[in-house]
Amino acid sequence: MSVISCWLLQLVLVLQLQVLVVLSQNIIIGSVPVGESLTAQESQQFSSSWLSPSGEFAFGFRKIKPNDGFTVSIWFDKIPDKTIVWHAQTVNTSTGLVPDGSKVTLTADRGLVLTGPGGQELWSSSLPQTRSSVSRGFITDAGDFGLLGEDSGVVLWSSFANPTDTLLPTQSIEVRGNLSSRRKETSFQKGRFRLRLGDDGDLQLLTLNSETLAETDVYFPYYSSNTNDPHNPGNRLVFNETGYMYVVMIDNTTRFYVNKKDPVPSKDFYHRAVLHFDGVLAQYYHPKRHGVDNSTNAWSLAWSEPENICAKRFGPYLDANELGNLACGFNNICILGDNHRPRCECPERFLLVDPNDEYGDCKPDFEMQTCGPKNNQTGTADQDASLYEFVTLRMTNWPSGDYKRYSNYDEERCKETCLKDCFCGAVVLGRDRLCWKKKFPLSYGIRDENGDSDTFIKVLKRVPSTGKLGSGS
Ligand SMILES: *[C@@H]1O[C@H](CO)[C@@H](O)[C@H](O)[C@H]1NC(C)=O
Ligand SMILES: *[C@@H]1O[C@H](CO)[C@@H](O)[C@H](O)[C@H]1NC(C)=O
Ligand SMILES: *[C@@H]1O[C@H](CO)[C@@H](O)[C@H](O)[C@H]1NC(C)=O
Ligand SMILES: *[C@@H]1O[C@H](CO)[C@@H](O)[C@H](O)[C@H]1NC(C)=O
Ligand SMILES: *[C@@H]1O[C@H](CO)[C@@H](O)[C@H](O)[C@H]1NC(C)=O
Ligand SMILES: *[C@@H]1O[C@H](CO)[C@@H](O)[C@H](O)[C@H]1NC(C)=O
C-alpha cells in the first residue's frame, strides 16, 4: 500500500469517527436510552429529534403555525411536508400545544414525560400498572415509537397502540379502539369525530356533541362497515403493509375492505390514513422519491369516506335524528371542495360565532323574529312584510328542521306563508314545488351545483341610516 493511500485511509477513518461523534451528540437513531430528553426551542429552525434507523420517521417537537406553540409528534422526515402522524394529546391549552422551553424526557418509571418550561407536567405516556420499568425507547421505519420493558421484548407503550388521528401501514385497531380527529387543522386537542371499532365489531365513523366533546355524547354513526354479525363480528381494523385497509372478522377469514381501490405500490409510495378535523376519513399516498410514476412531490388522495360529507345526514337511529351537525356548524352551509374536503360558508346576514372557526356556527346579524307579545301573529302580513325580507340562497338545501310542508307552491307563495308565520325562520322550495317551513337553527346546510332546492331565509330588513345600510357592521 502506498503512503498516500494509507494516509487517505487514515483520513477517511478520522472523518468517519467525527461523523459518528457528531451523530451521537445530536441525533439518536432507532434506540433511545433512558434519561435522554428533547427541548422545544424557538431559536432553532430544526429542533433535535430522534430518528428511525433509515431516517424515515422522526420523533420530537414541531412548531405549529399560526398558533405559537409546539407539539410532541412523530412525522415523515424525508418528505418536504414533514407530515405529522402522531402527537401527544395534551389537554391544558385550547390548542393542545405547549410553549417554547417545554421538554420531553424518557424516564425509567413513567416512560415519556412532557413538562412545561416551569417543570409542570403536561402529558405522559400512560404505562400499564406493572412493576416493569422502561429499559429504552425505540422508533421504527414504519413510524412506531415504543417503550421496551426491562424484561426485554415486552413493549410497555407504543404510539401505534395509542393512535391519534392517523393510521400507518402495519398499524391496526382492536375492538374498542378509535382514532380521534383534531379540533382544527392547527389545534391538536381531540375534536368531535371518531373512527371506532365497536364492541359489536362494527367499524363506524361517529360524531360527538361538539360542545362537551364527551366520549359518551356520541350522536350517531355517519359510516358503518356493517361487520357486526353476532356469529362472526369484526375483530380488528388492519392497515396492512401494502396499504390495504380492512376489518378482519373473529374467525380470521372474512374481510371487509374499507379501501375501494387497490393502493399504489408501497415500495415506491408512502401511505397514510387520517381522520380529518372536518370528519372526512381519507387515505393518501406520496412518492418516496420525487418523480416516481410522474407523481407530484405531495400527498394524493386514494379514497375518502364519506365521499361527500356535505350530503351525509343524521344517522339511522330515531333518537339521534337531526342532532348536531357534520362538517359545518349550525346555520352554516357545507360546500364540497377539492379532494372530497368540505368548506363552510355562512349565509348572507349571518356571521361566524367564532371568527377563527369557519367550520363553526353562524349567528344572525339581526334580531330574529319571535312570537312574543310584541309580535302580531294574526295574519297581518302587510305589517310584517314591511319589517322582514328574504335572503335567497340558490342551489341550497337544509334537509332537516322541517315543521310544515306545502305542495304545489311557487316561490312567491312559499315566501308569503313564511312571512305570515312568526315561527318560520326560512323556507326551502324544491323543483318539485314542495315548500318546506324550517325552524332555527338550520342544520345540515348544503350547496351543490346540482342542487334541486332554493332556500329563502327570513331576515330583518336593514334600516337605512345616514345613507348607508344599517346593522351588520
Ligand atoms: C395539565 O393537565 C394535567 C392533566 O390534567 C395536570 O395533571 C397538570 O397539572 C396540568 N398542568 C398545568 C400546568 O396546568
Ligand atoms: C376512544 O378511545 C379512548 C381511549 O381508549 C377512550 O377513552 C374513548 O372513550 C373512546 N371513544 C369512543 C367514542 O369510543
Ligand atoms: C395486504 O392485503 C392485501 C389484500 O388482502 C393482500 O393482497 C396483501 O398481500 C397484503 N399485504 C401484506 C404485506 O400482507
Ligand atoms: C386468528 O389469528 C390469530 C393470530 O394469528 C390467532 O391467535 C387466533 O387463534 C386465530 N383465531 C382463529 C379463530 O383462528
Ligand atoms: C409519465 O409521463 C409520460 C409522458 O407524459 C407518459 O408517457 C407515461 O405514461 C407516464 N407514466 C405514468 C406511469 O403515468
Ligand atoms: C296587531 O294587529 C291588530 C289587528 O290587525 C291591530 O289592531 C293591532 O294594533 C296590532 N298590534 C300591534 C302591536 O301591532
XYZ file of C-alpha atoms in Angstrom, residues 105-292:
188
model
C -37.833 13.136 28.771
C -37.601 9.366 28.572
C -37.841 8.182 32.184
C -37.460 4.662 33.567
C -40.558 4.709 35.759
C -43.100 6.656 33.661
C -41.854 6.451 30.080
C -42.217 9.692 28.123
C -42.926 12.729 30.296
C -43.656 16.143 28.802
C -43.077 19.139 31.051
C -43.578 22.865 30.528
C -40.798 25.476 30.866
C -41.533 25.752 34.607
C -41.262 21.995 35.091
C -45.034 21.413 35.339
C -46.191 18.163 33.810
C -48.255 18.480 30.634
C -48.526 14.907 29.407
C -47.061 11.453 29.918
C -47.293 8.052 28.261
C -49.636 6.059 30.459
C -47.827 2.821 31.197
C -49.601 -0.320 32.379
C -49.651 -0.813 36.145
C -46.766 -3.254 36.240
C -43.539 -3.293 38.156
C -41.511 -3.383 34.996
C -39.654 -0.185 34.233
C -38.589 1.140 30.854
C -35.209 -0.029 29.577
C -35.163 2.031 26.366
C -37.279 3.666 23.708
C -37.249 2.770 20.019
C -38.523 4.244 16.789
C -39.121 2.110 13.718
C -39.065 2.832 9.989
C -42.797 2.095 9.994
C -43.317 5.155 12.209
C -43.922 3.472 15.569
C -42.361 4.892 18.742
C -42.319 2.338 21.559
C -41.052 1.781 25.081
C -39.398 -1.541 25.915
C -39.702 -3.014 29.398
C -36.761 -4.374 31.348
C -37.983 -7.867 30.581
C -36.694 -7.158 27.137
C -39.049 -7.753 24.299
C -42.113 -6.538 26.174
C -43.477 -3.314 24.704
C -44.955 -1.292 27.573
C -46.335 1.524 25.451
C -46.280 2.481 21.775
C -47.603 5.238 19.574
C -49.115 2.575 17.272
C -51.205 1.266 20.178
C -52.199 4.814 21.155
C -53.117 6.361 17.815
C -54.320 9.936 17.437
C -55.823 10.889 14.054
C -53.604 8.822 11.730
C -53.013 5.187 10.839
C -49.856 3.993 9.085
C -49.326 0.720 7.206
C -48.750 -2.195 9.663
C -50.806 -0.387 12.311
C -54.142 -1.802 13.464
C -57.020 -1.000 15.798
C -58.529 -3.519 18.199
C -62.155 -3.718 19.324
C -62.985 -0.582 21.398
C -60.043 1.281 19.857
C -60.503 4.521 17.989
C -58.926 7.372 16.058
C -59.908 10.895 17.095
C -59.926 13.922 14.824
C -58.088 17.101 15.787
C -60.202 20.080 16.788
C -58.864 22.099 13.861
C -56.013 21.597 11.397
C -53.709 23.521 13.754
C -55.442 22.688 17.027
C -54.183 19.396 18.372
C -56.746 18.642 21.052
C -59.297 15.925 20.370
C -62.111 17.089 18.118
C -65.609 15.699 17.680
C -65.135 12.828 15.226
C -64.098 9.237 15.960
C -63.328 6.180 13.869
C -64.191 3.338 16.205
C -64.245 -0.438 16.049
C -67.176 -1.030 18.397
C -67.824 -3.833 20.877
C -70.166 -5.364 18.330
C -67.426 -5.491 15.685
C -68.816 -2.668 13.567
C -66.384 -0.070 12.235
C -68.044 3.331 12.447
C -67.369 6.992 11.950
C -69.033 8.850 14.819
C -69.827 12.429 15.667
C -69.965 13.660 19.264
C -71.577 16.658 20.931
C -69.328 19.465 19.663
C -69.629 21.458 22.863
C -68.915 18.851 25.557
C -66.845 16.575 23.289
C -67.642 13.894 25.867
C -66.863 10.387 24.624
C -70.274 9.336 25.966
C -72.130 12.026 23.990
C -71.984 10.083 20.740
C -74.685 11.403 18.409
C -74.718 8.977 15.510
C -72.566 6.981 13.089
C -72.185 8.502 9.624
C -70.353 5.480 8.252
C -70.716 1.843 9.143
C -68.942 -1.262 7.845
C -71.872 -3.475 8.978
C -69.372 -6.024 10.276
C -71.460 -6.606 13.412
C -72.672 -10.125 12.619
C -73.015 -11.638 16.114
C -71.815 -15.014 14.785
C -68.692 -13.557 13.232
C -68.101 -9.951 14.307
C -65.280 -7.676 13.217
C -62.263 -8.122 15.459
C -59.552 -5.813 14.142
C -59.105 -2.950 11.718
C -55.920 -3.603 9.748
C -53.941 -1.145 7.612
C -51.531 -3.624 6.098
C -48.008 -3.175 4.840
C -49.108 -2.721 1.231
C -51.715 -0.076 2.052
C -54.945 -2.102 2.160
C -57.393 -1.244 4.921
C -59.834 -3.896 6.069
C -61.731 -5.342 9.010
C -60.727 -8.894 9.921
C -63.528 -10.924 11.485
C -63.103 -13.022 14.605
C -62.801 -16.242 12.525
C -59.735 -14.663 10.813
C -61.132 -15.379 7.367
C -63.714 -12.863 6.269
C -62.548 -9.384 5.476
C -64.346 -6.161 4.840
C -62.374 -3.720 2.694
C -62.545 -0.052 3.596
C -60.350 0.951 0.632
C -62.275 0.859 -2.629
C -59.280 0.854 -4.982
C -56.040 -1.085 -4.917
C -53.303 1.078 -3.376
C -50.235 2.177 -5.348
C -47.140 0.041 -4.586
C -45.737 0.625 -1.101
C -42.237 0.013 -2.466
C -42.410 3.427 -4.131
C -45.046 5.232 -2.096
C -45.762 6.171 1.495
C -49.324 5.643 2.671
C -51.290 7.178 5.499
C -54.934 7.313 6.542
C -56.178 10.249 8.562
C -59.430 11.231 10.230
C -59.530 14.930 9.414
C -60.850 17.620 11.766
C -63.840 18.038 9.414
C -64.875 14.390 9.797
C -63.532 13.007 6.497
C -61.541 9.761 6.753
C -59.075 9.654 3.859
C -56.137 7.599 2.621
C -53.263 9.343 0.823
C -50.078 8.293 -0.939
C -46.832 10.181 -1.521
C -43.849 9.158 -3.676
C -40.835 8.129 -1.619
C -38.569 9.688 -4.207
C -39.529 12.650 -6.331
C -40.503 11.679 -9.860
C -41.860 8.194 -9.260
